[in-house]
Coordinates of C-alpha atoms and ligand atoms in Angstrom, one line a residue:
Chain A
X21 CA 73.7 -77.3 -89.2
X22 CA 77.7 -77.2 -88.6
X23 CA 79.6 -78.2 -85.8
X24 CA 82.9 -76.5 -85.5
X25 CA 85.8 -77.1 -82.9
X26 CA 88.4 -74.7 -82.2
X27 CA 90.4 -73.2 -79.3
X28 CA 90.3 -69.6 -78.5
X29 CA 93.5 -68.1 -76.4
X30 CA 93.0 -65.0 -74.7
X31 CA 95.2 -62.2 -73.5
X32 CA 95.1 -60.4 -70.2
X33 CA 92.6 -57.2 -71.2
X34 CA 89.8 -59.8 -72.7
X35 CA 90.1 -62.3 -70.0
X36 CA 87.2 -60.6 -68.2
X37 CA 85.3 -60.1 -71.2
X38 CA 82.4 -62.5 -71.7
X39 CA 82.5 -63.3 -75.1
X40 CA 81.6 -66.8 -75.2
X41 CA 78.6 -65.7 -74.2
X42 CA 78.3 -62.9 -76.4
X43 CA 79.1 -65.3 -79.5
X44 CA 76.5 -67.3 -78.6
X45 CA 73.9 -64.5 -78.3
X46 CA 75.1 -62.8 -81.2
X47 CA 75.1 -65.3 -83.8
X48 CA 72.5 -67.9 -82.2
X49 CA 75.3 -70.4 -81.9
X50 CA 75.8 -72.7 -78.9
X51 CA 78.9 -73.1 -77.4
X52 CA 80.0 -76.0 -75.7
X53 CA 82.6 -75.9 -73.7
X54 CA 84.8 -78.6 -72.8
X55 CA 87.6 -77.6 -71.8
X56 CA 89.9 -74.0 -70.1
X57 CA 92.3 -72.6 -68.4
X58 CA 91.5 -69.0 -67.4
X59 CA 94.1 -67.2 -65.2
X60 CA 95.2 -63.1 -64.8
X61 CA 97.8 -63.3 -67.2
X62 CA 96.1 -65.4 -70.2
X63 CA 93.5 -67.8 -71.0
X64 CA 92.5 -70.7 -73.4
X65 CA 88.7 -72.4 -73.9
X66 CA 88.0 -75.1 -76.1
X67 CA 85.1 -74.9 -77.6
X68 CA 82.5 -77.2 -79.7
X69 CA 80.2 -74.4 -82.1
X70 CA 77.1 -75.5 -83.7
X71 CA 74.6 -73.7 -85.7
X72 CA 74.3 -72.7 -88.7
X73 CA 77.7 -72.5 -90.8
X74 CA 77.3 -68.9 -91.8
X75 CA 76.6 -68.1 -88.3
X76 CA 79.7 -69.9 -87.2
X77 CA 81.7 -68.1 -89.8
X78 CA 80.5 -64.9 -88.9
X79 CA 80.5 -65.8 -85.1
X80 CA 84.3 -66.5 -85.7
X81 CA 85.5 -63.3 -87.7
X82 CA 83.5 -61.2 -84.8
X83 CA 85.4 -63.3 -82.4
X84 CA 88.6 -62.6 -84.3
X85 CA 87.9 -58.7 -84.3
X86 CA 87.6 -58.4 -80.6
X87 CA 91.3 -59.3 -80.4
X88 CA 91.0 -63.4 -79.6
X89 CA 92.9 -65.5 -81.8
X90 CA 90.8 -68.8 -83.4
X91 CA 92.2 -71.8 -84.2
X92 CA 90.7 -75.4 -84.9
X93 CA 91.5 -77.7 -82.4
X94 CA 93.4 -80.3 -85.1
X95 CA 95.7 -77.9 -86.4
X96 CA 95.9 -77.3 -90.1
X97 CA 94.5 -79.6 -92.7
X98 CA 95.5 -78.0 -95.6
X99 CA 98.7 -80.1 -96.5
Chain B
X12 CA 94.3 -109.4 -91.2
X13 CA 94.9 -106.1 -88.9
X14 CA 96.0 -106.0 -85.9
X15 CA 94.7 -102.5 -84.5
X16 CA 93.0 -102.9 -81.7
X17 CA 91.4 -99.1 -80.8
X18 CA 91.3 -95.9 -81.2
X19 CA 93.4 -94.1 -78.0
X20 CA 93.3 -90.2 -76.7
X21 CA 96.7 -89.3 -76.8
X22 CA 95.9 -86.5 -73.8
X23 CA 93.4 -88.3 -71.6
X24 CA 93.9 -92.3 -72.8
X25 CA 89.9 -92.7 -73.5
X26 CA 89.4 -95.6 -76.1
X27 CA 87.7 -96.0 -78.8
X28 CA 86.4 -98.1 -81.6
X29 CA 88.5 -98.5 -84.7
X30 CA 85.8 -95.8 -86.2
X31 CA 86.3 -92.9 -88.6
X32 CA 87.3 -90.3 -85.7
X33 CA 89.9 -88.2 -84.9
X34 CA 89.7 -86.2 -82.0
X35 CA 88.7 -87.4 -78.5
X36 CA 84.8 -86.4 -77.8
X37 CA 85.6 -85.6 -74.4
X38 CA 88.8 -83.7 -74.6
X39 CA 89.2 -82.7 -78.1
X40 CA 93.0 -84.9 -77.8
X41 CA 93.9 -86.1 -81.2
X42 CA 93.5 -90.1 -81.5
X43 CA 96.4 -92.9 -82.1
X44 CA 95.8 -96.4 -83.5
X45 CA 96.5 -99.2 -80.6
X46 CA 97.4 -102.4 -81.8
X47 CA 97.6 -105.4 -80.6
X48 CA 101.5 -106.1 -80.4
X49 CA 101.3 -109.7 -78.6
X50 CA 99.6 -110.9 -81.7
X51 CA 101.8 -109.3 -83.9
X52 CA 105.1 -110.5 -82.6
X53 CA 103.7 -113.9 -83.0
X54 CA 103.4 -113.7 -86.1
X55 CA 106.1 -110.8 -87.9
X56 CA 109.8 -111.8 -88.1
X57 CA 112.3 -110.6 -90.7
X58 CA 111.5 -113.6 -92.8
X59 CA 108.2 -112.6 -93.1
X60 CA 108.7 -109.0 -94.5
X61 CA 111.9 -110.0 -96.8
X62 CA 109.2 -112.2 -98.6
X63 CA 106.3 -109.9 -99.0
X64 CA 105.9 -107.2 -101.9
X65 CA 108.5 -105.0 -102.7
X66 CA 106.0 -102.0 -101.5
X67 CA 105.0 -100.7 -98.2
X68 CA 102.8 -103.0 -98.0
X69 CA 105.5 -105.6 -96.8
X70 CA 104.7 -104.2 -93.5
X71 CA 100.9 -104.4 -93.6
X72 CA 101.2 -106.5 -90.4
X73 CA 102.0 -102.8 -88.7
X74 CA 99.3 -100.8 -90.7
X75 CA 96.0 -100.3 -89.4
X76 CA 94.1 -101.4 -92.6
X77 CA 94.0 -105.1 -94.2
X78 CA 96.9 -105.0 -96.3
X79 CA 95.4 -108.0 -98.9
X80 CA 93.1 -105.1 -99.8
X81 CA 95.7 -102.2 -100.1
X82 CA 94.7 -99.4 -102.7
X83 CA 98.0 -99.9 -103.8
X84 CA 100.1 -97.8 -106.3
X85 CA 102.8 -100.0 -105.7
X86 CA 103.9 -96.9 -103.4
X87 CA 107.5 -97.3 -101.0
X88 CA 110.1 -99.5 -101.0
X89 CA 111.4 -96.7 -102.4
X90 CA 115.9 -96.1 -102.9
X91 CA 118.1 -95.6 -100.2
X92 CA 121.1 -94.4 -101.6
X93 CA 124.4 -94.2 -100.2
X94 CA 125.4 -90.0 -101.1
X95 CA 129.3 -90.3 -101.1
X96 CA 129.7 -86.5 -103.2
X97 CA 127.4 -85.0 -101.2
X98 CA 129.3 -86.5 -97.7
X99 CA 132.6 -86.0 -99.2
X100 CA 131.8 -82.0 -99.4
X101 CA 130.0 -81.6 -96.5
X102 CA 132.4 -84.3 -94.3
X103 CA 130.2 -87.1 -93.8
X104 CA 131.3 -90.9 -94.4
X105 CA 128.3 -92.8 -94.1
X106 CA 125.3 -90.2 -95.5
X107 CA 122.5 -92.0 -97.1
X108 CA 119.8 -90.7 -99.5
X109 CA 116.0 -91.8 -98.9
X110 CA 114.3 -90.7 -102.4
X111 CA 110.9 -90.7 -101.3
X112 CA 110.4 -88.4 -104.7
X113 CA 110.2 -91.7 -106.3
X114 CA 106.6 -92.8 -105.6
X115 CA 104.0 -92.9 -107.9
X116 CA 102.5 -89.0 -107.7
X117 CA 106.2 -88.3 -106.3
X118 CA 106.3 -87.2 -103.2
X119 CA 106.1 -89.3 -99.8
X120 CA 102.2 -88.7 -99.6
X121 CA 101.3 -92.0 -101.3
X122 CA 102.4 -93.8 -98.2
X123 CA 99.6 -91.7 -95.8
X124 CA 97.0 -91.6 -98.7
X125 CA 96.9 -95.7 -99.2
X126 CA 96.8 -96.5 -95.9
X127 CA 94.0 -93.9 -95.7
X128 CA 92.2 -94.8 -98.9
X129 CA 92.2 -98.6 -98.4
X130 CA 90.9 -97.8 -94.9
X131 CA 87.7 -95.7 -96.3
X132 CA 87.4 -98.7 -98.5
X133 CA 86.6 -100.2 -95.5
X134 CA 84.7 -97.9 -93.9
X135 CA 82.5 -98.2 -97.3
X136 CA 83.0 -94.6 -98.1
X137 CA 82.0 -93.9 -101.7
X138 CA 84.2 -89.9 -101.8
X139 CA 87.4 -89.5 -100.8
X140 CA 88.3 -85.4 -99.7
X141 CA 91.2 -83.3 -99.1
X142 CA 92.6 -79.9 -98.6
X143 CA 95.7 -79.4 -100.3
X144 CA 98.3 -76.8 -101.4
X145 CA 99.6 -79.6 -103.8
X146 CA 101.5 -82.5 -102.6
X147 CA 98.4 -83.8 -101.2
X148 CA 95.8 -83.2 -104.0
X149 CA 97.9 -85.6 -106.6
X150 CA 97.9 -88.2 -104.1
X151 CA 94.4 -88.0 -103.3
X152 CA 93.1 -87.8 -106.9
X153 CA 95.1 -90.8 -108.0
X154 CA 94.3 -93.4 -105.0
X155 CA 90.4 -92.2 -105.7
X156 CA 91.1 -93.1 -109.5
X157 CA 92.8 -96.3 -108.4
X158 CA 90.1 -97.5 -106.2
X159 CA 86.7 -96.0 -108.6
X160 CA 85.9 -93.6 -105.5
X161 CA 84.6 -90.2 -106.4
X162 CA 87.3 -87.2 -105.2
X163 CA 86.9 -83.8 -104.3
X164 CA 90.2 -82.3 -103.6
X165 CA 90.1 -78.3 -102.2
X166 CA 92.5 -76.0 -103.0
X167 CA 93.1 -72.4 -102.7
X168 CA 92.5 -70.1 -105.2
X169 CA 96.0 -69.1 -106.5
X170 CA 97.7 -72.2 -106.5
X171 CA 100.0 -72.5 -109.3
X172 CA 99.2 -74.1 -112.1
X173 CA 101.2 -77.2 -112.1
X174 CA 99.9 -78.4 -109.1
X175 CA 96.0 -77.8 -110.3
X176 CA 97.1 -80.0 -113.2
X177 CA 98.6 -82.6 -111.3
X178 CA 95.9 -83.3 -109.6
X179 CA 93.1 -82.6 -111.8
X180 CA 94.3 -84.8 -114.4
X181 CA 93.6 -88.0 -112.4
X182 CA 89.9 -86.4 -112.5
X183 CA 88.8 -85.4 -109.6
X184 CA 86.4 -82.4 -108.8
X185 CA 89.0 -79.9 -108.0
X186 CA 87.6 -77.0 -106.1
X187 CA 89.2 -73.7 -105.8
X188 CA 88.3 -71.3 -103.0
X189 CA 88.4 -67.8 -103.2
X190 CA 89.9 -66.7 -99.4
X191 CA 92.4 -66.7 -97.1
X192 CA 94.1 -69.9 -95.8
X193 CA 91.9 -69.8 -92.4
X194 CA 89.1 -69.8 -94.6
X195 CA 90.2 -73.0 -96.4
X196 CA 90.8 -74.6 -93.4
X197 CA 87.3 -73.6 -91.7
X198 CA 85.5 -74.7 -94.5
X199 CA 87.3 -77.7 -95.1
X200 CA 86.9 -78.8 -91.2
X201 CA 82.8 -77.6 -91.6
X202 CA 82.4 -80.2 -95.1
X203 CA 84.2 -83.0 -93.2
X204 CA 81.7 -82.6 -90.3
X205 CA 78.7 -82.1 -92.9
X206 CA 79.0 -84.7 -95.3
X207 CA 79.2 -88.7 -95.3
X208 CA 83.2 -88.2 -97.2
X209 CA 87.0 -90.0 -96.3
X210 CA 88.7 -87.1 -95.6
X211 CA 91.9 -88.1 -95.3
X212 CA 93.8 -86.2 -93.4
X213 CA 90.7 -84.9 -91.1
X214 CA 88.4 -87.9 -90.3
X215 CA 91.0 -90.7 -91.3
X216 CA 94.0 -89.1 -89.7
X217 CA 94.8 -91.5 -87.3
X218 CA 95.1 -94.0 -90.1
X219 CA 96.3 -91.9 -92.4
X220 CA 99.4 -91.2 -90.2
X221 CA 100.6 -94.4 -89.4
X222 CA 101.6 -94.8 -93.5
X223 CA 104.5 -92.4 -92.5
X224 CA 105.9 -95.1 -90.0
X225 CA 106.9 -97.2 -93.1
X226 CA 109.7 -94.6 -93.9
X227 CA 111.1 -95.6 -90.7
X228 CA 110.8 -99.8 -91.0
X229 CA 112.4 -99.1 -94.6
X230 CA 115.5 -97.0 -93.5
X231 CA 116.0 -99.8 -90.9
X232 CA 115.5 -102.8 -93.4
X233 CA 117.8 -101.7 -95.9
X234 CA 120.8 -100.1 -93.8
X235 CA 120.5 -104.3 -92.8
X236 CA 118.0 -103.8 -90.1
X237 CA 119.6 -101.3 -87.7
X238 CA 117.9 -97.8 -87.5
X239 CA 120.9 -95.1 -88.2
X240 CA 122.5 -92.7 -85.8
X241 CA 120.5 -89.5 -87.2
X242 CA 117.5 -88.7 -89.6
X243 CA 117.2 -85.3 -90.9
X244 CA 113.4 -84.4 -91.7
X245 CA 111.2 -82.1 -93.1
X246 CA 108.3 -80.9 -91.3
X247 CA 104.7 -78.9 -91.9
X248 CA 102.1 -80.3 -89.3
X249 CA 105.3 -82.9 -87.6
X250 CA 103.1 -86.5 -88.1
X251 CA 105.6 -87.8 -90.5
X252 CA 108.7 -86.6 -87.9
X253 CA 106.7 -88.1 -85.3
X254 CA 106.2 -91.3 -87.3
X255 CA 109.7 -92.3 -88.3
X256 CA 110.8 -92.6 -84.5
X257 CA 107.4 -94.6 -83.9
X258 CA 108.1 -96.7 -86.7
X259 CA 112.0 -97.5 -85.8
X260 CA 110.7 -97.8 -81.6
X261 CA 107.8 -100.3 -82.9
X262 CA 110.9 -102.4 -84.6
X263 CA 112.6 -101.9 -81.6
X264 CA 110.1 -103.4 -79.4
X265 CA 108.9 -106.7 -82.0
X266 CA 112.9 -107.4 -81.6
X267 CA 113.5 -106.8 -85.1
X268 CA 116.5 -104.5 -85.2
X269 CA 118.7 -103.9 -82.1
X270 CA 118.6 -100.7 -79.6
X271 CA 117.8 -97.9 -81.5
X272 CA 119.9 -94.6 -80.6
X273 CA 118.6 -92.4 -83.3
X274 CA 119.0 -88.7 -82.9
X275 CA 116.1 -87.2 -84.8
X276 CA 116.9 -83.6 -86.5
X277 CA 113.9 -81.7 -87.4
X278 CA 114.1 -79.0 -90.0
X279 CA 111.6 -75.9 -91.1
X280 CA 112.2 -73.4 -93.6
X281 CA 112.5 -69.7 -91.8
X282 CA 109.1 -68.5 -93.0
X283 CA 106.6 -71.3 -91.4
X284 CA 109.0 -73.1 -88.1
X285 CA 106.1 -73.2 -85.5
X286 CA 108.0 -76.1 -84.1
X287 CA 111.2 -75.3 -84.4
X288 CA 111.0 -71.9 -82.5
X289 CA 109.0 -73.9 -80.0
X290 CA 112.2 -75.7 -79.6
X291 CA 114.5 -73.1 -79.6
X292 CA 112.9 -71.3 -77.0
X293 CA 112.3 -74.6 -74.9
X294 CA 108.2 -74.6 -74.7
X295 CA 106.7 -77.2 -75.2
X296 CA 103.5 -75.0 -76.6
X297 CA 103.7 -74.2 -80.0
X298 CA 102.5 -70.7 -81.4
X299 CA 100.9 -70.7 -84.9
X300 CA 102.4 -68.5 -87.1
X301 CA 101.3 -66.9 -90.7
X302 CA 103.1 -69.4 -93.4
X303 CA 105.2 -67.0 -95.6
X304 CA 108.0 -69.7 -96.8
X305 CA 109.5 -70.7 -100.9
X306 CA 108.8 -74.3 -99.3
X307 CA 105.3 -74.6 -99.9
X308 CA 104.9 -77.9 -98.6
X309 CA 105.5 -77.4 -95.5
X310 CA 103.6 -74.2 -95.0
X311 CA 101.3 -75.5 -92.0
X312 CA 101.2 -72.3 -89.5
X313 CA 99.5 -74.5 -86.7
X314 CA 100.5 -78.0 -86.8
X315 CA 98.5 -80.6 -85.6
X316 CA 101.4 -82.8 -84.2
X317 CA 103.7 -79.7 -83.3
X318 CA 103.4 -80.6 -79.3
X319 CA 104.2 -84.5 -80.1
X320 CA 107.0 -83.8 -82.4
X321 CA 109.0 -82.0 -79.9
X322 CA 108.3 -84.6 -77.2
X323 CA 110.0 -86.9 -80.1
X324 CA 113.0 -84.5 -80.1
X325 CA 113.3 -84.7 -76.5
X326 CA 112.6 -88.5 -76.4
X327 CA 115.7 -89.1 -79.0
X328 CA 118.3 -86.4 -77.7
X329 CA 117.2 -85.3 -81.6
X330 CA 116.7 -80.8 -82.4
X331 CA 115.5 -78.4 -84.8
X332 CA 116.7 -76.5 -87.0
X333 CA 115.9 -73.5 -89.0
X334 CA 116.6 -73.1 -92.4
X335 CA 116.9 -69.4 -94.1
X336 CA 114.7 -68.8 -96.6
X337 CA 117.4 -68.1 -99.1
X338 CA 119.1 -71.7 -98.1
X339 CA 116.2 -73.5 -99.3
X340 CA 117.1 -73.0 -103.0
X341 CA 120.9 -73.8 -102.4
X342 CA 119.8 -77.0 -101.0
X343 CA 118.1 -77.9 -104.2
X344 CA 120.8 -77.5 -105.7
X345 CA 123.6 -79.2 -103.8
X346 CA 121.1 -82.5 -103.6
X347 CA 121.2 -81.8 -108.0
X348 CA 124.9 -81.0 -108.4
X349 CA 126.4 -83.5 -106.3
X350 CA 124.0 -86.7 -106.3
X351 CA 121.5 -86.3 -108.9
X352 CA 118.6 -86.2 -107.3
X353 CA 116.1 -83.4 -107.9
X354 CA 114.1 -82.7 -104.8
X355 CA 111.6 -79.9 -104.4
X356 CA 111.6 -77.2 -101.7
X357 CA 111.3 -79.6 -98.9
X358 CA 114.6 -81.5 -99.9
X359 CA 116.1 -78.3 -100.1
X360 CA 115.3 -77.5 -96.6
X361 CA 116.9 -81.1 -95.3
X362 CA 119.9 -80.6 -97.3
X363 CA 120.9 -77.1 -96.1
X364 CA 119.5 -78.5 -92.7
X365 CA 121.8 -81.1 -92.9
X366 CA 124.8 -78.8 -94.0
X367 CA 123.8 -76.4 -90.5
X368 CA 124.2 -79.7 -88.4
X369 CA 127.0 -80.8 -89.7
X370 CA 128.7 -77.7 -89.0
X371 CA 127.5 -76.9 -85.8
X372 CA 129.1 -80.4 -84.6
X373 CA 125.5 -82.4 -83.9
X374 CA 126.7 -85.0 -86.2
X375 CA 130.1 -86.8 -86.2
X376 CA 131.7 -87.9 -89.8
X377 CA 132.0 -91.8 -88.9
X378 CA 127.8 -91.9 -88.3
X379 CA 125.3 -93.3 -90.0
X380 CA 122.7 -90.4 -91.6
X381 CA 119.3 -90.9 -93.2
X382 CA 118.2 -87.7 -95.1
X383 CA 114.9 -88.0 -95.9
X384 CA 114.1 -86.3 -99.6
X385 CA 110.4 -86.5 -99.5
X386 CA 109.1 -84.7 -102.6
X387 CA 110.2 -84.5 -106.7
X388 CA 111.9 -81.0 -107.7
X389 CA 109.5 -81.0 -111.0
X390 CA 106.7 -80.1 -108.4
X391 CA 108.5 -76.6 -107.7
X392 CA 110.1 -75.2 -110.7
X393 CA 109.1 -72.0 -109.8
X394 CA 111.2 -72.5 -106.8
X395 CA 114.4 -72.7 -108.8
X396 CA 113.5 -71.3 -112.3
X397 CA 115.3 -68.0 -111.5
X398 CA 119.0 -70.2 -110.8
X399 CA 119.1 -71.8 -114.3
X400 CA 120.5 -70.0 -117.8
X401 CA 121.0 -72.2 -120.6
X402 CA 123.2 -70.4 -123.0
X403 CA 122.2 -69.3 -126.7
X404 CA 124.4 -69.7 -129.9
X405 CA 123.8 -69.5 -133.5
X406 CA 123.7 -72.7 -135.7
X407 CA 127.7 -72.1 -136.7
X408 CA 130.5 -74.1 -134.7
X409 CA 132.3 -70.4 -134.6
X410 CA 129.5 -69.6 -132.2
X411 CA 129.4 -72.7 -130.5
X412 CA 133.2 -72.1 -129.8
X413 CA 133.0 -68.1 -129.1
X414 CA 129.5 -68.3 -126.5
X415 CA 130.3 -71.8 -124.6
X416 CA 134.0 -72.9 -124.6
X417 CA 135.5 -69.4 -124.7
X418 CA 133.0 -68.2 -122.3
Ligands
PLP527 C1 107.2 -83.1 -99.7 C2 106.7 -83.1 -98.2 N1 107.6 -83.3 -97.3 C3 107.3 -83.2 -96.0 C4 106.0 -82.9 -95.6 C5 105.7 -82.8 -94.1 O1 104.8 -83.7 -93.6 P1 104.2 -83.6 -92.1 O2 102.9 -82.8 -92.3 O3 103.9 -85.0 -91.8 O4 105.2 -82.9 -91.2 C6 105.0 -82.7 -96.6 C7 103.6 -82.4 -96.3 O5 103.1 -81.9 -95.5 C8 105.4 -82.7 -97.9 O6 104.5 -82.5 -98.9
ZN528 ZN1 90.7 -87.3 -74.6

């Protein structure tokens, strides 16, 4: 099992889109939320993934192809 | 004896144990050492840090780690040198030098990396972990060597050559991953959740960070405890940036140098400025961006302390500036030519920084400036190996006289 945090940011055409839910079906992954901002214009969620780490990867790349950017919640670590 | 109290969100102000955690369970807010500064003003005083070692460790009162145990490579105290060539041409009186390429795996790292190393020490961790592009690895590979702790040190897969070396030489398990830079840092981020390791700069960042705040007591010690008007930094994820000003406020506030009015000057080289364009457009949310930048070591496209830097601009009336790719090498070189100091790309983005600044009127001729060189030039030869042309002569003195003095 992995646990993954990140922060998805949204634009105004996938706002409406349910794909937190949709990840989580798809991959068999569960997403926690704790934390979002979801408006007309834009939209953030932070997010806690955990399942398996293939799943998560997978779950992320789809996530990515639908438009959403992905990043992890600390920033960077490759220094 | 240390004096860090907690563990404190820096969004929502939850606290926390002095544990191995970095983020905030509840917000996801990245988490800041507290100490205890009543008990630390009782017992610091100029007195006491003129007569400890001549190392970073002088200030162990202000590190979150017991300093008697330091994994210590004998790493700061480093040279502050007074640059009069390098003022003269660019009309600065009182421009100062920090050669932070002068620790013991050169570059500025060694400060973050013993703090965090003695501090996994502590936590008993047996493997200490990192992702690096270079800087980073050497570091972590020779504090593990230092302190008999097994290393793995990630890096991606075409990293040049010399940095593999300087790294793997201290003998760590160096692992090279096939994939893009989002990949490293997803895997990386998935290992450190997974396994029992010190990852430095993931599950020991809040101690990790606080080494940087050394480059500020140090500037303020030896300009005869005053912080100066302006320090000109280089930035990738903006913890060090953030750190100096900590470090000069916390000296501040212990009554150990007067008022501090330092203006603090950001610089990022045109291919990876996250932060800077943050600043030049005045948000304070900062938009990742694809690292495509000759200074590799400050290629960090979403930087961790990017929001908390530019509140540390706006806290010291400091900026940001941007420096063009093709700057980055004449930087290098000015540092070389006039001082002789060879600093790698990040120095060469301070110099030309600095050069920007000083034209653009942000800093005045009579005041006191700290550039901070923060890596060794032998780390990036790549960087400059196109700029250098040794000439060629036959064994004769005809030649000698016909190539080089009548060339
Ligand atoms: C030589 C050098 N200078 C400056 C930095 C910037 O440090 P920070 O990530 O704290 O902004 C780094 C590494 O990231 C570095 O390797
Ligand atoms: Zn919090």
């Amino acid at each position: 099992m992995a646990k993954l945090r990140v922060r998805f940011t949204f634009t105004p055409e996938l706002v409406q889109e349910p794909i937190i839910w949709q990840l989580g079906q798809k991959f068999s992954i569960v997403t926690n939320i704790r934390g979002a901002d979801v408006r007309e214009a834009f939209g953030w969620a932070l997010l806690e993934l955990e399942g398996d780490a293939e799943q998560i990867n997978q779950g992320i790349d789809w996530v990515r192809s639908t438009g959403i950017e992905v990043q992890l919640v600390t920033g960077d670590v490759i220094e | 004896m240390a004096f860090a109290s907690a563990l404190k969100c820096r969004e929502c102000g939850r606290e926390y144990p002095t544990d191995p955690l970095n983020v905030c369970e509840f917000c996801f807010g990245p988490l800041e050492v507290v100490y205890d500064y009543e008990a630390i003003s009782r017992v610091v005083s100029r007195e006491r840090i003129l007569n400890g070692p001549l190392t970073m460790w002088r200030y162990q009162d202000l590190l979150p780690v017991d300093g008697d145990n330091a994994v210590d490579l004998q790493t700061g105290f480093t040279p502050l040198m007074k640059a009069p060539n390098l003022g003269r041409m660019l009309g600065l009186d009182h421009l100062y030098i920090k050669n932070d390429a002068v620790n013991p795996t050169n570059s500025f790292k060694d400060r973050v990396v013993s703090v965090a190393s003695t501090k996994a020490l502590e936590y008993e961790f047996k493997t200490l972990a990192c992702a690096s592009t270079g800087n980073l690895a050497g570091s972590v590979a020779a504090h593990a060597a230092r302190a008999g702790m097994t290393a793995y040190i990630f890096i991606p897969a075409d990293l040049e050559k010399g940095k593999v070396i300087g790294a793997a030489i201290y003998g760590p398990t160096v692992v090279a991953i096939n994939g893009s830079y989002d990949d490293v840092n997803r895997l990386c981020s998935e290992l450190a959740d997974t396994y029992p390791w010190a990852f430095v700069n993931i599950n020991m960042r809040p101690y990790y960070a606080e080494g940087s705040k050394t480059l500020g007591y140090e500037v303020a010690e030896q300009l005869g405890w005053q912080a100066p008007a302006h320090c000109i930094v280089p930035s990738a994820s903006g913890s060090m940036f953030t750190k100096i000003w900590k470090g000069f406020k916390e000296f501040e506030d212990l009554e150990l140098i007067p008022k501090v009015h330092t203006h603090m000057h950001m610089t990022q080289a045109a291919g990876c400025a996250p932060i800077a364009e943050a600043y030049e457009a005045g948000v304070t949310r900062v938009r990742p961006v694809k690292p495509d930048t000759v200074a590799k070591s400050l290629a960090i496209g979403n930087p961790a302390d990017g929001y908390y830097s530019l509140k540390t601009i706006q806290e010291s009336d400091g900026d940001a500036t941007i420096v063009p790719e093709e700057e980055v090498v004449t930087g290098i070189q000015m540092l070389a030519e006039t001082e002789g100091i060879f600093t790698e790309t990040a120095g060469g983005v301070v110099i030309s920084g600095l050069k920007r600044l000083v034209e653009r009127g942000a800093i005045k001729r009579d005041e006191v400036t700290v550039a901070y060189i923060t890596g060794n030039g032998l780390k990036t030869l790549e960087a400059v190996e196109h700029t250098v042309k040794p000439v060629t002569i036959d064994p004769t003195t005809a030649s000698f006289e016909a190539e080089v003095l009548s060339a």
